[in-house]
Coordinates of C-alpha atoms in Angstrom, one line a residue:
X1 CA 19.2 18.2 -43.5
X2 CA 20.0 17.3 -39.8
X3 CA 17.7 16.6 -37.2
X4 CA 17.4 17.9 -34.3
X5 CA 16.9 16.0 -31.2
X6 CA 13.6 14.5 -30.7
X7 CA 11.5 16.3 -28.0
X8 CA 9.0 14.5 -26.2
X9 CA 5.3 15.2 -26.1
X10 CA 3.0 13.7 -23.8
X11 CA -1.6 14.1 -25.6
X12 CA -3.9 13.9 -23.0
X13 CA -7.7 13.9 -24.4
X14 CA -11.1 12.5 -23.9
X15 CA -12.5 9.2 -25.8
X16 CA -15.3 11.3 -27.3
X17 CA -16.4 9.7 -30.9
X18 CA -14.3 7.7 -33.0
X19 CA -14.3 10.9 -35.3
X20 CA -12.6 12.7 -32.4
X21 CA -10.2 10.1 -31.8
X22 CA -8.8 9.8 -35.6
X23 CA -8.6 13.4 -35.7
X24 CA -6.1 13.2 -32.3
X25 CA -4.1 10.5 -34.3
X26 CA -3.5 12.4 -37.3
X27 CA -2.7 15.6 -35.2
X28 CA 0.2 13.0 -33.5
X29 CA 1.1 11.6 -36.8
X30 CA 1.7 14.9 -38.3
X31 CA 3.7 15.6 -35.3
X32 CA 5.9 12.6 -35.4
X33 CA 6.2 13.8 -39.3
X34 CA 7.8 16.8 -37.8
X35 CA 10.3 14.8 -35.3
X36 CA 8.6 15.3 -32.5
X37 CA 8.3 11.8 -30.1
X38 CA 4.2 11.6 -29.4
X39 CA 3.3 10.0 -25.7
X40 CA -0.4 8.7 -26.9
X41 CA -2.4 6.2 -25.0
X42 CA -3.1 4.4 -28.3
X43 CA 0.5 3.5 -29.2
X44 CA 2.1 3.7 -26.0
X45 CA -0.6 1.7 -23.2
X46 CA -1.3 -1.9 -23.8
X47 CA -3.2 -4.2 -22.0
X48 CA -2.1 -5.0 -18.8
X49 CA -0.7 -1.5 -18.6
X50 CA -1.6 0.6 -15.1
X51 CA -3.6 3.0 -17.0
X52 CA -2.8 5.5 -13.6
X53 CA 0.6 5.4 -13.9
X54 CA 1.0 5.9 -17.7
X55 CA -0.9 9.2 -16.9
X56 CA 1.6 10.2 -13.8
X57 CA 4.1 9.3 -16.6
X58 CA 3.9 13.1 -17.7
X59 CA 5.0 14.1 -14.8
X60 CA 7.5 11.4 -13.6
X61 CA 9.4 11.1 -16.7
X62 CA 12.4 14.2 -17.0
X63 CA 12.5 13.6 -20.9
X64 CA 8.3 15.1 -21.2
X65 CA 8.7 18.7 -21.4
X66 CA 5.6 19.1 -23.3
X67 CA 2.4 18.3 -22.4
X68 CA -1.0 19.0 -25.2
X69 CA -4.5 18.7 -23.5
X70 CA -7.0 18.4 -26.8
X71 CA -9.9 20.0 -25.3
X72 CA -13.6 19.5 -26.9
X73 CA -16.7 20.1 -25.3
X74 CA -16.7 16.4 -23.8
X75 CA -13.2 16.8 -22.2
X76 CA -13.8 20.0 -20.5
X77 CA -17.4 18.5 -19.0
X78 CA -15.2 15.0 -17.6
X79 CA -12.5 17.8 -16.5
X80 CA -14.7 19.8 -14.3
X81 CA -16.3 17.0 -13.1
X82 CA -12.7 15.0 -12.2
X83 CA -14.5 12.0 -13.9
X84 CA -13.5 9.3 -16.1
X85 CA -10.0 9.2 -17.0
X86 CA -10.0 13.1 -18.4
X87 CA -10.8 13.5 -14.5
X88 CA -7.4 11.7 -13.2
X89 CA -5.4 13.1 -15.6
X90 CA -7.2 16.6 -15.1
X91 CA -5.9 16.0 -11.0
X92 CA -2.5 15.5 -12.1
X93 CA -2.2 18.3 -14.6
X94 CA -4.0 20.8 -12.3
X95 CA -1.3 19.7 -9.1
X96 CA 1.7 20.5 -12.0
X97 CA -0.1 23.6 -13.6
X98 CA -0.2 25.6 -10.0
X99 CA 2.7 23.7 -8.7
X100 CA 6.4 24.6 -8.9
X101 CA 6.4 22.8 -12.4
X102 CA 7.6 24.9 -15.1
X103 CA 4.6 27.0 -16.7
X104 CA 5.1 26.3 -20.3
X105 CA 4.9 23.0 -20.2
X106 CA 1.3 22.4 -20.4
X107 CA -0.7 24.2 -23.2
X108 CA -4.4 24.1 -24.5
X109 CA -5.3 22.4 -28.5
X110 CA -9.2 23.6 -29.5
X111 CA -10.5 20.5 -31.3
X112 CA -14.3 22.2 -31.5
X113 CA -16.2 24.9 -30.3
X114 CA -19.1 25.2 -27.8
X115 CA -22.5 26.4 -29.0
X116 CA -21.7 29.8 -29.0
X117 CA -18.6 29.5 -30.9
X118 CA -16.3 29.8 -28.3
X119 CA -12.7 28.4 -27.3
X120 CA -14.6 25.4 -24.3
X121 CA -11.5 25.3 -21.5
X122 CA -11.8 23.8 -18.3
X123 CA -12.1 26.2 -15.2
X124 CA -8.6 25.7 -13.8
X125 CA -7.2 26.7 -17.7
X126 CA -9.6 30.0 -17.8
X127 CA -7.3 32.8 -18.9
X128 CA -4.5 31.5 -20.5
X129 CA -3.3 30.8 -23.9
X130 CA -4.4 28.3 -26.1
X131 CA -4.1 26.5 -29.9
X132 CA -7.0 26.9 -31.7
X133 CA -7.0 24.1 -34.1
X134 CA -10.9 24.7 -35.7
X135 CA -10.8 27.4 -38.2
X136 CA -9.5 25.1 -41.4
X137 CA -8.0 28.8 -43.0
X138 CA -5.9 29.0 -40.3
X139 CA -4.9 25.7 -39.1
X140 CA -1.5 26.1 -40.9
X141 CA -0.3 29.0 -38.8
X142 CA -1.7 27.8 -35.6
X143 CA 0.0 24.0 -36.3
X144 CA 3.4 25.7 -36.5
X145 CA 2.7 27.9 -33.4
X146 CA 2.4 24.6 -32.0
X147 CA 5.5 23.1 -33.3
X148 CA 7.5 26.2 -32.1
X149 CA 5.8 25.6 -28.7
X150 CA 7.1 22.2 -28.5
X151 CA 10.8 22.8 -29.9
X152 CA 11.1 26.2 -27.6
X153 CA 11.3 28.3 -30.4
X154 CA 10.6 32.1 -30.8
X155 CA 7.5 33.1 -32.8
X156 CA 9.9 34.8 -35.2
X157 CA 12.3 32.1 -35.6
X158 CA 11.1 29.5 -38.1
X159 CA 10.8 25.9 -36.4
X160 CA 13.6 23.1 -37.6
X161 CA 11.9 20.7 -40.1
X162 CA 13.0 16.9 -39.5
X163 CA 14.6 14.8 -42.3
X164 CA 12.0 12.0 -43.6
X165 CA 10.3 9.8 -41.2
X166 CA 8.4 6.9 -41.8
X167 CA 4.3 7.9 -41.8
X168 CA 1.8 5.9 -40.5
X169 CA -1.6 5.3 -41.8
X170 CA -3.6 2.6 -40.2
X171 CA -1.9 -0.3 -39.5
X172 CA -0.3 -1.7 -43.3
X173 CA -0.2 1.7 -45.6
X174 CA 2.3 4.4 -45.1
X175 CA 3.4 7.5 -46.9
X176 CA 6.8 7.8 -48.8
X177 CA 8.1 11.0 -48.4
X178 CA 7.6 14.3 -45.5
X179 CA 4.1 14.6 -45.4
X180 CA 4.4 17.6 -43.2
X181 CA 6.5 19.3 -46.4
X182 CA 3.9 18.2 -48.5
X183 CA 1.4 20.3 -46.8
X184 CA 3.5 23.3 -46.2
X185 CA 4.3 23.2 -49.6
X186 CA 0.6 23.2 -50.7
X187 CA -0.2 25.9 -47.8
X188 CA 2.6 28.0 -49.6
X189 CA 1.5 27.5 -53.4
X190 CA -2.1 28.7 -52.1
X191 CA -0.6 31.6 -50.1
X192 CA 1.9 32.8 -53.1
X193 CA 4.5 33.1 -50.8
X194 CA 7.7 33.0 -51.9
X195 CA 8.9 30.3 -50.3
X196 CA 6.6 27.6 -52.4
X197 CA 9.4 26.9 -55.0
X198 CA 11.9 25.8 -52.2
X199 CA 9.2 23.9 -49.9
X200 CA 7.8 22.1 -53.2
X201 CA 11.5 20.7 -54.1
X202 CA 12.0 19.7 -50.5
X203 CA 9.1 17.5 -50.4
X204 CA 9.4 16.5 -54.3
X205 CA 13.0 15.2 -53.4
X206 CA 11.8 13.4 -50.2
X207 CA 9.4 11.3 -52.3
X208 CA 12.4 10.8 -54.9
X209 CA 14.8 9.7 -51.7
X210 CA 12.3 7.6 -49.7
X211 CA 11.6 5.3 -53.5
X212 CA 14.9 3.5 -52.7
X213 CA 13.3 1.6 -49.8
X214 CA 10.3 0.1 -52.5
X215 CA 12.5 -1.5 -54.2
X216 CA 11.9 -5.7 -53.9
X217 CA 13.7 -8.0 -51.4
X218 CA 12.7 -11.6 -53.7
X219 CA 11.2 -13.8 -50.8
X220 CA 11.2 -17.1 -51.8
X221 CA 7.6 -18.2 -50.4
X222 CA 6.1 -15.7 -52.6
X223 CA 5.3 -15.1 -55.9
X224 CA 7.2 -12.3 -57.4
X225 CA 4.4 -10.6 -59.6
X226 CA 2.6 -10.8 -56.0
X227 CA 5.3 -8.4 -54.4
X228 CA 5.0 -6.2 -57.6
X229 CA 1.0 -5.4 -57.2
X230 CA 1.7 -4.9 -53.1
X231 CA 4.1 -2.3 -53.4
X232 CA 2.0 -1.0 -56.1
X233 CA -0.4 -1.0 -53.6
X234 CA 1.3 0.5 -51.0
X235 CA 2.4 3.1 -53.2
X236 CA -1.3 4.5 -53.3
X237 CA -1.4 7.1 -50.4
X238 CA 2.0 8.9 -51.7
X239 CA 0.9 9.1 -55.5
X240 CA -2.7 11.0 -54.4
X241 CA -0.5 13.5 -52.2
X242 CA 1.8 14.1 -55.5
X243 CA -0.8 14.8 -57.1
X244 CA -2.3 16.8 -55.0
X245 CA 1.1 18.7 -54.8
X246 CA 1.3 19.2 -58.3
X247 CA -2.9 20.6 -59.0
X248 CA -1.5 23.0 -55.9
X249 CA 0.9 24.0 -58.9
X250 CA -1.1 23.7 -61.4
X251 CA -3.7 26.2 -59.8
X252 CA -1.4 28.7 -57.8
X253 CA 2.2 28.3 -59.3
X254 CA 2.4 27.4 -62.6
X255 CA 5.6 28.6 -63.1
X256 CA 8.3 27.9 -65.2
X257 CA 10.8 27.5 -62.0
X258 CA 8.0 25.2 -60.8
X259 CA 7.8 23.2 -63.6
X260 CA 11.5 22.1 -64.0
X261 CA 11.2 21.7 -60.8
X262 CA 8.6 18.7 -61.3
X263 CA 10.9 17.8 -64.8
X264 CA 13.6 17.8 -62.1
X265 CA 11.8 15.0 -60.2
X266 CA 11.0 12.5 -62.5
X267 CA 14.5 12.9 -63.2
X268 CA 15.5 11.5 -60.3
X269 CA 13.0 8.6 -60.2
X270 CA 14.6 7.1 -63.8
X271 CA 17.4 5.7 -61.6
X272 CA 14.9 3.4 -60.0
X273 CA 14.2 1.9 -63.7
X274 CA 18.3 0.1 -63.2
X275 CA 19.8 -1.6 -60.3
X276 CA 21.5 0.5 -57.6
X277 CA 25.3 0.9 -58.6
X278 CA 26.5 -2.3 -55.9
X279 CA 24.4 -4.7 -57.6
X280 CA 25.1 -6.9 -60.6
X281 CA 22.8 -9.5 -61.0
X282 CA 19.2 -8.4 -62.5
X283 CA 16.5 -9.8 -64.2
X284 CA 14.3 -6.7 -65.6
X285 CA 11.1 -7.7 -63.5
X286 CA 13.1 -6.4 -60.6
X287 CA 12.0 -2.9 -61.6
X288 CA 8.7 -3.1 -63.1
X289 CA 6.7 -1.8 -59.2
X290 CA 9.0 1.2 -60.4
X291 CA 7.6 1.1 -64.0
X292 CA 4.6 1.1 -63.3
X293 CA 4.5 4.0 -60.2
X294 CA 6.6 6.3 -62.1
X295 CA 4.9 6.2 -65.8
X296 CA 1.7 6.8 -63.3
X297 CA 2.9 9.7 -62.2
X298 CA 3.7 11.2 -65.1
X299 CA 0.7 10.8 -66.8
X300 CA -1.1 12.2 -63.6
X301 CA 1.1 15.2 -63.8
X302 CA 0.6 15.8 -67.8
X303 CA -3.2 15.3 -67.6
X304 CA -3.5 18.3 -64.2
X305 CA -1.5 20.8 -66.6
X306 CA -3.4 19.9 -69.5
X307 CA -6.6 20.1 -68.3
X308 CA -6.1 23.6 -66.6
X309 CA -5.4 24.7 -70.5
X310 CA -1.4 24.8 -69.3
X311 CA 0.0 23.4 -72.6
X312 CA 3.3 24.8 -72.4
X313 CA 3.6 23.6 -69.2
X314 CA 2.5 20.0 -70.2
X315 CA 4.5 20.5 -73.0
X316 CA 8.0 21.1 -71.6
X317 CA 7.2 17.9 -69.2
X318 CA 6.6 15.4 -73.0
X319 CA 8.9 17.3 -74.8
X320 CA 12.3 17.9 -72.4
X321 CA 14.7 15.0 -72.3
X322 CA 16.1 13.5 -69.1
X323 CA 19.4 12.9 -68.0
X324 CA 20.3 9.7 -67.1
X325 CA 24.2 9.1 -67.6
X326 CA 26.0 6.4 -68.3
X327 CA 22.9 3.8 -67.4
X328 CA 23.1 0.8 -70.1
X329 CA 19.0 -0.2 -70.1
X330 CA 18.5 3.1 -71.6
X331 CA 21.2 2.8 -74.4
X332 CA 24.2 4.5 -75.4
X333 CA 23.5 8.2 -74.7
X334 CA 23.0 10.1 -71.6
X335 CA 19.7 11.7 -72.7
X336 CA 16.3 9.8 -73.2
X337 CA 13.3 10.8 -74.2
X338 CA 9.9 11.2 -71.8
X339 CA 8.6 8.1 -73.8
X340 CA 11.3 6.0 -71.9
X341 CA 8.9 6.4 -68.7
X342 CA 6.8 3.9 -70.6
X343 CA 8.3 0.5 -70.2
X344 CA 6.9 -3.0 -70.4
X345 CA 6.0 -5.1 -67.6
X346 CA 6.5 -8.6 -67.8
X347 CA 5.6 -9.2 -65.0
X348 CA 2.0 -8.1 -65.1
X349 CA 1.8 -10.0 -68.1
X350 CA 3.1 -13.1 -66.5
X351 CA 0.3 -12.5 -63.2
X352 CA -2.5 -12.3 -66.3
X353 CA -1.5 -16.0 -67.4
X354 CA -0.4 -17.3 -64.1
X355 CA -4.0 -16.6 -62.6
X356 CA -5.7 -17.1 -65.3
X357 CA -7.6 -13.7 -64.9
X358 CA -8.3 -13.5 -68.7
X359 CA -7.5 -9.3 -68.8
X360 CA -6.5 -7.7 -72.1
X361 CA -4.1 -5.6 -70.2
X362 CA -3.7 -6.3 -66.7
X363 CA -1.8 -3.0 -66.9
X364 CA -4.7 -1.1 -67.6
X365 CA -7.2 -2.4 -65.2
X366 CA -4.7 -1.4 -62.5
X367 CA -4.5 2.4 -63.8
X368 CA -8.7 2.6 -64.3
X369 CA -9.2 0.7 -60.5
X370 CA -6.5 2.8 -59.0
X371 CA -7.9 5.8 -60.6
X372 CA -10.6 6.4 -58.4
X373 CA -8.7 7.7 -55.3
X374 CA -7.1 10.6 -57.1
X375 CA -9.0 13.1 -57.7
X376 CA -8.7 13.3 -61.2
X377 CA -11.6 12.4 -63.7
X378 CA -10.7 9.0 -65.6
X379 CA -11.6 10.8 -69.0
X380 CA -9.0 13.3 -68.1
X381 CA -6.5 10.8 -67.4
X382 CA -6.7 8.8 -70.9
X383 CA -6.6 12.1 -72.6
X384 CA -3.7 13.1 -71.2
X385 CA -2.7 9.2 -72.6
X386 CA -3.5 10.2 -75.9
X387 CA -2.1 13.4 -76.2
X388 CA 1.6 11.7 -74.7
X389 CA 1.0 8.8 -77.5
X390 CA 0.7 11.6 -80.4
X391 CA 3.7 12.9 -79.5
X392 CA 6.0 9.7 -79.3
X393 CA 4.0 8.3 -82.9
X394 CA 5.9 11.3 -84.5
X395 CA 9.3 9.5 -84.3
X396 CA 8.1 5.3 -83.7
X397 CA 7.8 6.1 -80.2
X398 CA 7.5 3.4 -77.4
X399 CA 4.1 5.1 -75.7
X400 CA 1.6 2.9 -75.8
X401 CA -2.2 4.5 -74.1
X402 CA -3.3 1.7 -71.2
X403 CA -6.2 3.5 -70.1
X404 CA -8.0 4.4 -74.0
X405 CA -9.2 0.3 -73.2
X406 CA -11.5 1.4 -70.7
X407 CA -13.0 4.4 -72.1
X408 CA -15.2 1.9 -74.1
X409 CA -16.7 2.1 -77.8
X410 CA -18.9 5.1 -79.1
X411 CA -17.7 7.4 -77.1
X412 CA -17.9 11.3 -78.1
X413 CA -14.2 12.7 -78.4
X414 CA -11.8 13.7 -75.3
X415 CA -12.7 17.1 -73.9
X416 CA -9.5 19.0 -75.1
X417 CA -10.0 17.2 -78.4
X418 CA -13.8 18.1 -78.5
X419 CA -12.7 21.5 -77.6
X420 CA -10.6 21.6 -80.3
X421 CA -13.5 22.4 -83.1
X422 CA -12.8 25.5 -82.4
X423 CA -10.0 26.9 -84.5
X424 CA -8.6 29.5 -82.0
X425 CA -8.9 26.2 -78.9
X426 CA -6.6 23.9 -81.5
X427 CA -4.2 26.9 -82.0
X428 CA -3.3 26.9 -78.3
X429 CA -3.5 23.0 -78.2
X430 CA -1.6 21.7 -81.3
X431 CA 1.7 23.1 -78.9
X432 CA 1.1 20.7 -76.5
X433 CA 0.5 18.1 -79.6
X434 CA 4.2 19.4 -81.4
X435 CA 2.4 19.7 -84.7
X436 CA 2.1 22.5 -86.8
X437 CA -1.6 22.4 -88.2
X438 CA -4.8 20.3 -88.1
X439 CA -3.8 18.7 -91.5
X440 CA -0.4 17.3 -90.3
X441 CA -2.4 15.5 -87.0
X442 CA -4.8 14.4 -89.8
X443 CA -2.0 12.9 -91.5
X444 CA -0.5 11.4 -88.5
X445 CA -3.9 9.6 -87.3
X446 CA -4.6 8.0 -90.6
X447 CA -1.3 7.0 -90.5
X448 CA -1.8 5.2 -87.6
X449 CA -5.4 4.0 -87.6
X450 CA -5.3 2.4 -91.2
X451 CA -5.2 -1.2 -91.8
X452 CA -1.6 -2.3 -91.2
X453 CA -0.9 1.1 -89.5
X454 CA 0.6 1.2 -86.4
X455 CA -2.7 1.8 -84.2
X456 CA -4.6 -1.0 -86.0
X457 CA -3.6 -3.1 -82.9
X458 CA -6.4 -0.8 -81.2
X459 CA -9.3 -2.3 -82.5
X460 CA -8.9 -5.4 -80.9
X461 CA -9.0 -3.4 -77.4
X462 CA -12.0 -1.5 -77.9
X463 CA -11.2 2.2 -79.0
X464 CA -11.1 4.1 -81.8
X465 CA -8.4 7.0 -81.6
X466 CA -10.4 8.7 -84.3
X467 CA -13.8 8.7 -82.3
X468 CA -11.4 9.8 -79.0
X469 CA -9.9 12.6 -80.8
X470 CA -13.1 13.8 -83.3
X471 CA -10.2 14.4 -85.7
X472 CA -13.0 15.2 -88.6
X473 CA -14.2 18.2 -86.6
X474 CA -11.3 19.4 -85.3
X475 CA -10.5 23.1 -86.3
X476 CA -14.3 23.2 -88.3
X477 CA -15.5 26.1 -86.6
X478 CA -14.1 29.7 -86.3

């Protein structure tokens, strides 16, 4: 998608709380999302700076068309009184507003209401439109009345989205992706409007584009696993919006179109398990921030469907192969397995020894610590683990369940598992499982839980995959 040219867009507000402020921020940041070039006093005036004459700026500079005044109670007070800052500017904007300037270049943002639950405008705005930015059910449709403001476009022409941006949070953590699709695309899957489907794989493929700048330039002063658990880190922000993305789907949209869809985007992140096609020279630890964020996403994904009772859903996501072509670190054939999202990390493993930290699996510690952010329960997480685990044991699978070590020992079983008793709950489950009847998963965990079986490794971690699953209750009671 080409973007259109940037159009300037001068924020004028009032210093009210820091709450106030950080709300103005996002409000620019979302805006500079959308490709429009924000004039802010906190970027744009440094020390030193005539604070008078970055204000006349508004007015002096040709390339401001657009000028937003954030009113709150606090600004309209300093406005009608001409003091503080709010008061100079308020000067300036009133000489432009009943000058010769051109009248839609100033319009009114509601950041609050007065007592009374009224729009608070100053007396030289009284009567003329405003944004009214309070009323969280319809800040969606009033954001993009103030988008087609700023890019001079008809109410009943849809404004131009911009092609990914960098986002900013604070000063260190940003957002991989178009956080401003993101939203739309969650507005949409609420709404039901037809559009979701197309909005969702715009901001799915932004995520999947923007990946290719994560990957590690080797500096020489630091240590490699170092740079792997930073842009882990930095990686944080974007995997709670995914996720919050995909429970949108989950709860509004859960369709099949949908879902290939999200099958459709993990797709496209494989190709960040291999070098990019101009490079020759590898050593596999290149790739393992990409291990790690990818496999985390997926088992974020599986866990939303499958606690929502989707199992088909879940299903298709374990069960459908991915294309990968001609890529040599998957093997000969073009199709692999969901499994293959689960890859090793040497890395990690070196970190654990080089620091002497003393983890069982530094791996793990990461996915329970990181857990906490996203909005899904840790317990529904590992189950989601499991179920993945039971369906790559059916065919010596590579899956191995990180997060079942922090569940701990004793526990009662995993809700869908405890759920299960019930013989008409395990008939819907055992299709996100792939088995056939209570007897064959029987089978299978015995298999793998008995002494030289291939989950005997567990006990040495902490869990018991028959405790976690209840497997001698399962499909007891009508």
């Amino acid at each position: 998608m080409t973007n259109t040219p940037a159009p300037k867009l001068f924020i004028s507000y009032s210093w009210t709380t820091p709450t106030h402020e950080r709300w103005v921020i996002e409000l620019a940041e979302r805006l500079r999302d959308d490709n429009v070039d924000v004039i802010l006093d906190k970027w744009d005036l440094r020390e030193g700076h005539d604070a008078h004459a970055f204000m006349e700026k508004m007015v002096s500079d040709d390339e401001i068309k657009k000028v937003a005044m954030i009113f709150d109670i606090t600004y309209v007070e300093k406005a009608n009184k001409r003091g503080g800052g709010v008061g100079t500017e308020t000067q300036i904007i009133t000489g432009e507003i009943y000058g010769q300037t051109d009248q839609d270049k100033f319009v009114a943002v509601i950041a609050e209401k007065d007592p009374d639950g009224k729009a608070p405008v100053p007396v030289y705005y009284k009567g003329r439109i405003y944004i009214d930015l309070t009323d969280a059910d319809r800040f969606e449709a009033e954001y993009e009345k103030l988008l087609r403001w700023i890019y001079n476009k008809p109410l009943y022409v849809k404004p131009s989205l911009g092609k990914t941006p960098e986002f900013i949070l604070g000063e260190t953590v940003r957002a991989f992706g178009n956080r401003s699709s993101m939203k739309r695309a969650i507005d949409h899957l609420r709404e039901g409007k037809n559009t979701a489907s197309a909005i969702l794989e715009e901001y799915l493929s932004s995520v999947s584009s923007a990946m290719e700048e994560m990957r590690i330039k080797k500096e020489a002063s630091v240590e490699f696993d170092d740079q792997i658990v930073q842009s882990i880190d930095n990686f944080l922000v974007t995997r709670d919006d995914v996720i919050s993305v995909m429970q949108a789907v989950s709860r509004y949209q859960p369709t099949e179109d949908n879902v290939k869809k999200i099958h459709r985007f993990f797709e496209g992140l494989l190709p960040y398990y291999s070098p990019p096609s101009n490079v020759s020279s590898y050593q596999s630890w290149d790739f393992d921030n990409f291990f790690f964020i990818v496999h985390e996403l997926f088992l974020y994904t599986v866990a939303i469907f499958i606690e929502r009772e989707q199992f088909e859903q879940a299903r298709a996501l374990i069960a459908t192969d991915f294309y990968v072509g001609n890529r040599g670190s998957y093997g000969d054939g073009p199709m692999i397995s969901s499994e293959m999202i689960d890859q090793n990390m040497d890395s990690l493993e070196h970190r654990n020894q080089r620091l002497i930290l003393g983890k069982k699996s530094l791996r793990s510690q990461l996915l329970h610590d990181r857990n906490k952010t996203s909005g899904v329960r840790y317990d529904i997480l590992a189950q989601a683990d499991l179920v993945i685990y039971l369906n790559s044991m059916q065919h010596q699978g590579y899956w191995w369940p990180y997060t079942l070590l922090y569940l701990g020992h004793g526990r009662s079983p995993l809700p869908v598992f405890a759920r299960s008793s019930s013989k008409k709950y395990f008939e819907k489950f055992k299709a996100v499982i792939g088995l056939p009847s209570v007897e064959v998963l029987r089978a299978l965990i015995t298999e793998l839980t008995a002494v030289g079986g291939r989950m005997h490794r567990a006990g040495q971690y902490g869990f018991s995959i028959e405790w976690l699953t209840g497997i001698n209750e399962i499909a007891k009671k009508d």
